[in-house]
Short mmCIF file of C-alpha atoms and ligand atoms in Angstrom, two decimals:
data_model
loop_
_atom_site.label_atom_id
_atom_site.label_comp_id
_atom_site.label_asym_id
_atom_site.label_seq_id
_atom_site.Cartn_x
_atom_site.Cartn_y
_atom_site.Cartn_z
CA MET A 1 37.87 -65.30 1.88
CA THR A 2 38.37 -62.88 4.77
CA GLN A 3 36.06 -62.01 7.63
CA ALA A 4 35.57 -58.65 9.24
CA VAL A 5 37.32 -59.71 12.45
CA ASN A 6 38.87 -57.26 14.80
CA PRO A 7 39.97 -58.90 18.05
CA ASP A 8 39.85 -55.44 19.61
CA ALA A 9 36.21 -54.87 18.65
CA GLY A 10 33.01 -56.72 19.65
CA PRO A 11 32.35 -60.42 19.00
CA SER A 12 32.06 -61.17 15.31
CA LEU A 13 33.76 -64.45 14.38
CA ARG A 14 31.68 -67.56 15.09
CA ILE A 15 34.09 -70.24 16.20
CA GLY A 16 33.89 -73.88 17.26
CA VAL A 17 36.27 -76.38 18.82
CA ILE A 18 36.57 -79.94 17.51
CA GLY A 19 37.82 -82.40 20.10
CA VAL A 20 37.53 -81.14 23.68
CA GLY A 21 39.87 -83.42 25.57
CA VAL A 22 42.90 -82.01 27.40
CA MET A 23 43.95 -79.48 24.77
CA GLY A 24 40.61 -78.71 23.15
CA SER A 25 38.90 -77.88 26.43
CA ASN A 26 41.64 -75.29 26.96
CA HIS A 27 41.00 -73.90 23.48
CA ALA A 28 37.31 -73.60 24.33
CA ARG A 29 38.01 -71.95 27.70
CA VAL A 30 40.36 -69.39 26.19
CA LEU A 31 38.10 -68.68 23.21
CA THR A 32 35.19 -67.71 25.46
CA GLY A 33 37.28 -64.81 26.80
CA LEU A 34 38.63 -63.53 23.49
CA PRO A 35 37.49 -60.27 21.94
CA GLY A 36 36.41 -60.62 18.32
CA ALA A 37 35.15 -64.19 18.67
CA LYS A 38 32.11 -66.04 19.91
CA LEU A 39 32.45 -69.69 20.92
CA VAL A 40 29.39 -71.19 19.25
CA GLY A 41 29.88 -74.85 20.08
CA VAL A 42 32.15 -77.79 20.73
CA ALA A 43 32.14 -81.16 18.97
CA ASP A 44 33.31 -84.42 20.50
CA PRO A 45 32.01 -87.98 20.08
CA ASP A 46 32.43 -88.27 23.84
CA LEU A 47 29.09 -86.59 24.53
CA ARG A 48 29.59 -86.42 28.28
CA GLN A 49 32.83 -84.53 27.80
CA ALA A 50 31.31 -82.27 25.12
CA ASP A 51 28.31 -81.54 27.35
CA PHE A 52 30.51 -80.85 30.35
CA VAL A 53 32.63 -78.33 28.45
CA ALA A 54 29.60 -76.75 26.77
CA ARG A 55 27.68 -76.41 30.05
CA THR A 56 30.69 -74.88 31.78
CA LEU A 57 31.31 -72.37 29.01
CA GLY A 58 27.76 -71.71 27.81
CA CYS A 59 27.86 -72.94 24.23
CA ALA A 60 26.31 -75.76 22.18
CA SER A 61 27.60 -79.33 22.28
CA VAL A 62 27.43 -81.76 19.37
CA THR A 63 29.05 -85.10 18.64
CA GLY A 64 30.07 -84.66 15.00
CA VAL A 65 32.01 -82.26 12.83
CA ASP A 66 29.12 -81.78 10.36
CA GLU A 67 26.74 -80.84 13.16
CA LEU A 68 29.21 -78.22 14.37
CA LEU A 69 29.58 -76.85 10.84
CA ASP A 70 25.76 -76.70 10.62
CA LEU A 71 25.91 -74.19 13.48
CA LYS A 72 27.37 -71.85 10.84
CA VAL A 73 30.80 -71.39 12.32
CA ASP A 74 33.29 -69.20 10.46
CA ALA A 75 36.33 -70.89 12.00
CA VAL A 76 37.28 -73.92 14.07
CA THR A 77 40.18 -75.13 16.11
CA VAL A 78 40.94 -78.83 15.77
CA ALA A 79 42.23 -80.62 18.87
CA ALA A 80 41.07 -84.15 18.07
CA PRO A 81 43.70 -86.92 18.04
CA THR A 82 46.37 -86.28 15.42
CA HIS A 83 45.40 -89.19 13.15
CA LEU A 84 42.04 -87.43 12.58
CA HIS A 85 43.44 -83.97 11.76
CA ARG A 86 43.46 -84.49 7.99
CA ASP A 87 39.87 -85.69 7.62
CA ILE A 88 38.49 -83.14 10.04
CA ALA A 89 40.45 -80.24 8.54
CA LEU A 90 39.41 -81.19 5.00
CA ALA A 91 35.73 -81.42 6.01
CA CYS A 92 35.89 -77.92 7.53
CA ILE A 93 37.83 -76.40 4.65
CA ALA A 94 35.34 -77.89 2.17
CA ARG A 95 32.66 -75.80 3.89
CA GLY A 96 34.80 -72.62 3.63
CA VAL A 97 35.69 -72.63 7.33
CA HIS A 98 39.05 -71.29 8.61
CA VAL A 99 41.07 -73.86 10.54
CA MET A 100 43.58 -73.81 13.33
CA VAL A 101 44.84 -77.36 13.76
CA GLU A 102 46.83 -78.54 16.78
CA LYS A 103 50.40 -79.71 16.37
CA PRO A 104 51.52 -81.90 14.74
CA ILE A 105 49.59 -80.79 11.66
CA ALA A 106 48.79 -84.40 10.69
CA SER A 107 50.04 -87.97 10.91
CA SER A 108 52.14 -87.74 7.76
CA VAL A 109 53.75 -85.16 5.51
CA GLU A 110 51.41 -86.17 2.68
CA GLU A 111 48.34 -85.59 4.84
CA GLY A 112 49.71 -82.25 5.98
CA ARG A 113 50.25 -81.21 2.38
CA GLU A 114 46.67 -82.22 1.52
CA ILE A 115 45.41 -79.86 4.20
CA ILE A 116 47.60 -77.03 2.91
CA ALA A 117 46.49 -77.54 -0.70
CA ALA A 118 42.82 -77.65 0.26
CA ALA A 119 43.09 -74.48 2.37
CA ARG A 120 44.85 -72.66 -0.44
CA ARG A 121 42.21 -73.73 -3.00
CA ALA A 122 39.39 -72.67 -0.69
CA GLY A 123 41.09 -69.39 0.28
CA VAL A 124 40.71 -70.05 4.00
CA THR A 125 43.23 -69.41 6.77
CA LEU A 126 45.19 -72.41 8.01
CA MET A 127 47.31 -72.15 11.14
CA VAL A 128 49.16 -74.85 13.10
CA GLY A 129 49.13 -74.84 16.91
CA HIS A 130 52.83 -74.64 17.72
CA VAL A 131 51.91 -72.86 20.92
CA GLU A 132 55.43 -72.73 22.34
CA ARG A 133 56.25 -69.89 19.93
CA PHE A 134 53.79 -67.79 21.93
CA ASN A 135 55.42 -68.56 25.28
CA PRO A 136 56.67 -65.15 26.48
CA ALA A 137 60.01 -66.73 27.47
CA VAL A 138 60.44 -68.05 23.94
CA GLU A 139 59.52 -64.63 22.55
CA ALA A 140 62.16 -63.05 24.83
CA ILE A 141 64.78 -65.52 23.59
CA LYS A 142 63.82 -64.83 19.97
CA ASP A 143 64.19 -61.07 20.62
CA ALA A 144 67.54 -61.55 22.39
CA ILE A 145 69.07 -63.45 19.46
CA ARG A 146 67.65 -61.25 16.70
CA ASN A 147 70.51 -60.13 14.43
CA GLU A 148 72.96 -62.35 16.35
CA ASP A 149 75.18 -64.91 14.67
CA ILE A 150 73.68 -68.08 16.19
CA LEU A 151 76.14 -70.93 16.72
CA SER A 152 74.23 -73.59 18.64
CA ILE A 153 70.92 -74.31 20.35
CA ALA A 154 70.21 -76.88 23.06
CA ILE A 155 66.70 -77.67 24.21
CA THR A 156 65.60 -79.95 27.05
CA ARG A 157 61.96 -81.02 27.24
CA VAL A 158 61.54 -83.82 29.76
CA GLY A 159 58.94 -85.04 32.20
CA PRO A 160 56.93 -88.01 33.40
CA PHE A 161 54.72 -90.14 31.17
CA PRO A 162 51.47 -88.36 30.24
CA PRO A 163 48.43 -89.73 32.12
CA ARG A 164 46.89 -90.96 28.85
CA MET A 165 49.27 -92.28 26.22
CA SER A 166 48.43 -91.54 22.59
CA ASN A 167 49.81 -93.73 19.82
CA VAL A 168 52.89 -91.59 19.26
CA GLY A 169 56.27 -91.43 21.00
CA VAL A 170 58.24 -88.48 22.36
CA VAL A 171 59.57 -87.38 18.98
CA ILE A 172 56.18 -86.66 17.42
CA ASP A 173 54.55 -85.61 20.68
CA LEU A 174 57.27 -83.45 22.27
CA ALA A 175 60.31 -82.93 20.05
CA VAL A 176 58.16 -81.49 17.25
CA HIS A 177 57.70 -78.38 19.46
CA ASP A 178 61.45 -77.89 19.61
CA ILE A 179 62.10 -78.72 15.98
CA ASP A 180 59.70 -75.87 15.23
CA LEU A 181 61.58 -73.59 17.67
CA ILE A 182 64.95 -74.43 16.12
CA ARG A 183 63.62 -73.63 12.64
CA TRP A 184 62.01 -70.42 13.93
CA PHE A 185 64.99 -69.21 15.98
CA THR A 186 67.37 -69.76 13.06
CA ASP A 187 64.99 -68.80 10.20
CA SER A 188 66.53 -71.77 8.48
CA ASP A 189 65.66 -75.31 7.47
CA ILE A 190 67.11 -78.34 9.21
CA VAL A 191 69.25 -80.19 6.68
CA GLU A 192 71.00 -82.87 8.77
CA VAL A 193 69.46 -85.14 11.37
CA GLN A 194 71.30 -87.44 13.80
CA PRO A 195 68.77 -89.14 16.06
CA GLN A 196 69.31 -91.52 18.95
CA LEU A 197 66.13 -93.10 20.26
CA SER A 198 65.31 -95.61 22.92
CA SER A 199 62.21 -97.30 24.32
CA ALA A 200 62.87 -97.83 28.00
CA VAL A 201 59.30 -98.42 29.16
CA ALA A 202 56.83 -97.65 26.37
CA GLU A 203 56.37 -99.42 23.05
CA ARG A 204 57.24 -96.25 21.14
CA GLU A 205 60.40 -94.24 21.79
CA ASP A 206 60.31 -92.63 25.20
CA ILE A 207 63.85 -91.19 25.16
CA ALA A 208 65.30 -89.19 22.29
CA LEU A 209 68.56 -87.32 21.86
CA LEU A 210 68.38 -85.54 18.54
CA GLN A 211 71.11 -83.56 16.83
CA PHE A 212 70.63 -81.28 13.85
CA ARG A 213 72.44 -78.94 11.52
CA THR A 214 70.52 -76.15 9.82
CA ALA A 215 71.12 -74.88 6.30
CA SER A 216 72.60 -71.76 7.92
CA GLY A 217 75.16 -73.92 9.78
CA VAL A 218 73.65 -73.82 13.29
CA LEU A 219 74.11 -76.97 15.40
CA ALA A 220 71.13 -77.90 17.54
CA HIS A 221 70.30 -80.55 20.08
CA ILE A 222 67.08 -81.77 21.67
CA ASN A 223 67.01 -83.89 24.81
CA THR A 224 63.51 -85.20 25.43
CA ASN A 225 61.96 -88.04 27.39
CA TRP A 226 59.02 -89.24 29.46
CA LEU A 227 61.23 -90.71 32.17
CA THR A 228 62.06 -87.67 34.25
CA PRO A 229 59.99 -87.40 37.45
CA PHE A 230 59.47 -83.64 37.00
CA LYS A 231 58.80 -81.41 34.02
CA ALA A 232 61.68 -79.33 32.66
CA ARG A 233 61.75 -77.12 29.58
CA ASN A 234 65.02 -75.29 29.03
CA VAL A 235 66.52 -73.55 26.04
CA THR A 236 70.07 -72.28 25.64
CA VAL A 237 71.32 -70.43 22.60
CA ALA A 238 74.99 -69.66 21.99
CA THR A 239 75.71 -66.85 19.56
CA ARG A 240 79.03 -65.22 18.75
CA GLY A 241 78.22 -62.36 21.12
CA LYS A 242 75.81 -63.83 23.68
CA TYR A 243 74.81 -66.89 25.65
CA VAL A 244 71.05 -66.89 26.30
CA MET A 245 69.40 -69.25 28.81
CA GLY A 246 65.66 -69.60 29.18
CA ASP A 247 63.45 -71.64 31.47
CA LEU A 248 60.15 -71.96 29.63
CA LEU A 249 58.26 -73.00 32.77
CA THR A 250 59.44 -70.33 35.23
CA ARG A 251 59.82 -67.91 32.31
CA GLN A 252 63.21 -66.68 33.45
CA VAL A 253 65.46 -65.64 30.60
CA THR A 254 69.05 -64.57 31.20
CA GLU A 255 71.74 -63.47 28.80
CA CYS A 256 75.50 -63.39 29.20
CA PHE A 257 77.28 -60.88 26.94
CA GLY A 258 80.28 -58.57 26.70
CA PHE A 259 82.79 -61.43 26.75
CA GLN A 260 86.26 -60.10 27.66
CA PRO A 261 89.67 -61.62 26.87
CA ASP A 262 90.19 -62.22 30.61
CA GLY A 263 87.08 -64.46 30.71
CA SER A 264 84.81 -61.94 32.41
CA TYR A 265 81.38 -61.10 31.05
CA SER A 266 78.15 -59.32 31.96
CA MET A 267 74.85 -60.97 32.75
CA ARG A 268 71.29 -59.66 32.86
CA HIS A 269 67.78 -61.01 33.30
CA LEU A 270 65.55 -60.12 30.39
CA SER A 271 62.06 -58.81 30.78
CA VAL A 272 59.49 -61.49 30.00
CA GLY A 273 55.75 -60.99 29.50
CA HIS A 274 52.96 -62.80 31.35
CA ALA A 275 50.49 -63.57 28.56
CA GLU A 276 48.98 -67.06 28.36
CA PRO A 277 50.57 -68.62 25.27
CA LEU A 278 47.33 -70.26 24.10
CA ARG A 279 45.50 -66.93 24.31
CA SER A 280 48.21 -65.22 22.23
CA GLU A 281 48.12 -68.07 19.73
CA LEU A 282 44.34 -67.96 19.31
CA LEU A 283 44.41 -64.16 19.01
CA ALA A 284 47.02 -64.54 16.26
CA PHE A 285 44.67 -66.96 14.50
CA LEU A 286 41.77 -64.51 14.74
CA ARG A 287 43.96 -61.72 13.38
CA ALA A 288 45.09 -63.86 10.45
CA VAL A 289 41.47 -64.72 9.65
CA GLY A 290 40.45 -61.07 9.95
CA SER A 291 43.23 -59.64 7.84
CA GLY A 292 43.63 -62.50 5.39
CA SER A 293 47.38 -62.29 6.01
CA ALA A 294 49.66 -65.30 6.50
CA ALA A 295 49.10 -67.19 9.75
CA ALA A 296 51.73 -66.84 12.48
CA VAL A 297 52.52 -70.55 12.04
CA THR A 298 51.71 -71.63 8.51
CA GLY A 299 50.73 -75.08 7.30
CA GLU A 300 54.04 -75.24 5.43
CA GLU A 301 55.96 -74.64 8.68
CA GLY A 302 53.88 -77.30 10.41
CA VAL A 303 54.69 -79.79 7.66
CA ALA A 304 58.40 -78.88 7.67
CA SER A 305 58.66 -79.62 11.39
CA LEU A 306 56.68 -82.83 11.07
CA GLU A 307 58.92 -83.92 8.20
CA ILE A 308 62.04 -83.52 10.37
CA ALA A 309 60.38 -85.38 13.27
CA ILE A 310 59.52 -88.26 10.94
CA ARG A 311 63.07 -88.27 9.59
CA CYS A 312 64.28 -88.70 13.17
CA LEU A 313 62.13 -91.82 13.40
CA THR A 314 63.08 -93.27 10.04
CA SER A 315 66.77 -92.42 9.67
CA ARG A 316 68.14 -94.26 12.66
CA PRO A 317 71.51 -95.97 12.24
CA ALA A 318 70.97 -99.56 11.04
CA THR A 319 73.08 -100.97 13.86
CA ALA A 320 71.27 -99.17 16.66
CA SER A 321 68.91 -101.13 18.88
CA ALA A 322 65.99 -99.07 20.14
CA GLN A 323 65.29 -101.60 22.89
CA ARG A 324 67.47 -101.27 25.93
CA GLN A 325 69.36 -104.27 27.20
CA ALA A 326 70.53 -105.10 30.69
CA PRO A 327 73.68 -103.19 31.64
CA LEU A 328 77.01 -104.96 31.57
CA VAL A 329 77.86 -105.94 35.12
CA ALA A 330 81.52 -105.94 36.06
CA ALA A 331 82.59 -109.24 37.63
CA GLY A 332 84.30 -109.31 41.04
N1 NAD B 1 50.14 -77.64 21.54
C1 NAD B 1 50.32 -78.42 22.60
O1 NAD B 1 51.11 -78.13 23.49
C2 NAD B 1 49.53 -79.69 22.70
C3 NAD B 1 49.39 -80.33 23.93
C4 NAD B 1 48.61 -81.49 24.00
C5 NAD B 1 48.04 -81.98 22.85
N2 NAD B 1 48.22 -81.35 21.66
C6 NAD B 1 47.60 -81.89 20.44
O2 NAD B 1 46.19 -81.78 20.57
C7 NAD B 1 45.56 -82.91 19.98
C8 NAD B 1 44.69 -83.59 21.03
O3 NAD B 1 45.49 -84.00 22.10
P1 NAD B 1 44.89 -84.15 23.58
O4 NAD B 1 46.04 -84.41 24.46
O5 NAD B 1 43.98 -83.03 23.89
O6 NAD B 1 44.06 -85.50 23.39
P2 NAD B 1 42.79 -86.00 24.23
O7 NAD B 1 42.71 -87.45 24.00
O8 NAD B 1 42.81 -85.47 25.61
O9 NAD B 1 41.56 -85.27 23.48
C9 NAD B 1 41.15 -85.60 22.19
C10 NAD B 1 39.64 -85.43 22.14
O10 NAD B 1 39.22 -85.62 20.79
C11 NAD B 1 37.99 -86.35 20.82
N3 NAD B 1 37.74 -86.96 19.51
C12 NAD B 1 38.01 -88.23 19.10
N4 NAD B 1 37.55 -88.40 17.85
C13 NAD B 1 36.98 -87.21 17.47
C14 NAD B 1 36.32 -86.79 16.30
N5 NAD B 1 36.17 -87.58 15.24
N6 NAD B 1 35.85 -85.53 16.27
C15 NAD B 1 35.99 -84.71 17.32
N7 NAD B 1 36.62 -85.06 18.47
C16 NAD B 1 37.11 -86.30 18.53
C17 NAD B 1 38.18 -87.35 21.95
O11 NAD B 1 36.93 -87.85 22.39
C18 NAD B 1 38.88 -86.49 22.99
O12 NAD B 1 37.96 -85.84 23.85
C19 NAD B 1 46.68 -83.79 19.43
O13 NAD B 1 46.88 -83.48 18.08
C20 NAD B 1 47.91 -83.36 20.24
O14 NAD B 1 49.12 -83.54 19.53
C21 NAD B 1 48.93 -80.21 21.57
#
């Protein structure tokens, strides 16, 4: 089921946003400025929040998914809490509506697969909101390592606790972004997982050091936590011919290359675009709906990354204690 959507032409796709908290209100804001789409309404059981967003952006506000679907939307983005993604996505798909669901695709692999199967049966587009792929710095890194023999990847994603804690820890909330990037950079599945997790302050893990090996033999590492007083998002990729370093916040990407036997090498800053990642992501969704082609981030990719994140939580060494204990104090 494809729509005549051309993001470069006038508004044609009627779209709604389900869940307009932190992320969904950004979806709604960006959608109002996109060619090829008309933001018809937002749905959120928090009526004050829905009304606020709707008034600001000039669209309808409703409290329930069915009411939004009654506004005859062609597509929705789902930014409700993750444990609701499955039910909401299935309700939309059952009405023939295209869905972009925030990351992680669902609470479990089984739920994610249900969404994929339903979308396939209904012939609607399903995309997962792994927005970091659309960060221009990430795109520059991906370009820099194209056709390179990748050896290792290290990603740091740290910061303070979010103002409102959801019921997931850093692995599902943060590391899933980087698991997706590792799979995407390497075009390969993760086959080995060595997680170390700790709960220093929160009930769920708030520190994670995760090591992986991909089917293609790349070693990868994620360092993530909610205990760093400032946000940092850094990626380094070592290939046989290059060392690429990217700061995803400042969007500076640098590569070292031309390694010489005497230890010298060349270095250059790569050109990085300025586009807002969420805008690029939502445009990619509109294009996939319009063309009927595969989404930029498919449901299957969303499930694959979630599956690895869940393995990190379930395959911890039996001897490891997730709870920290007081440090040993040397006598004397
Ligand atoms: N891609 C990213 O970088 C990114 C960043 C933040 C959050 N997220 C994802 O977005 C989703 C929402 O996270 P958030 O931080 O915006 O949460 P949030 O709590 O700020 O917002 C969630 C909103 O959903 C509403 N809601 C609750 N039940 C609902 C229902 N049945 N129908 C419609 N709306 C409902 C809540 O009232 C709230 O306004 C999560 O899946 C999260 O993982 C992704």
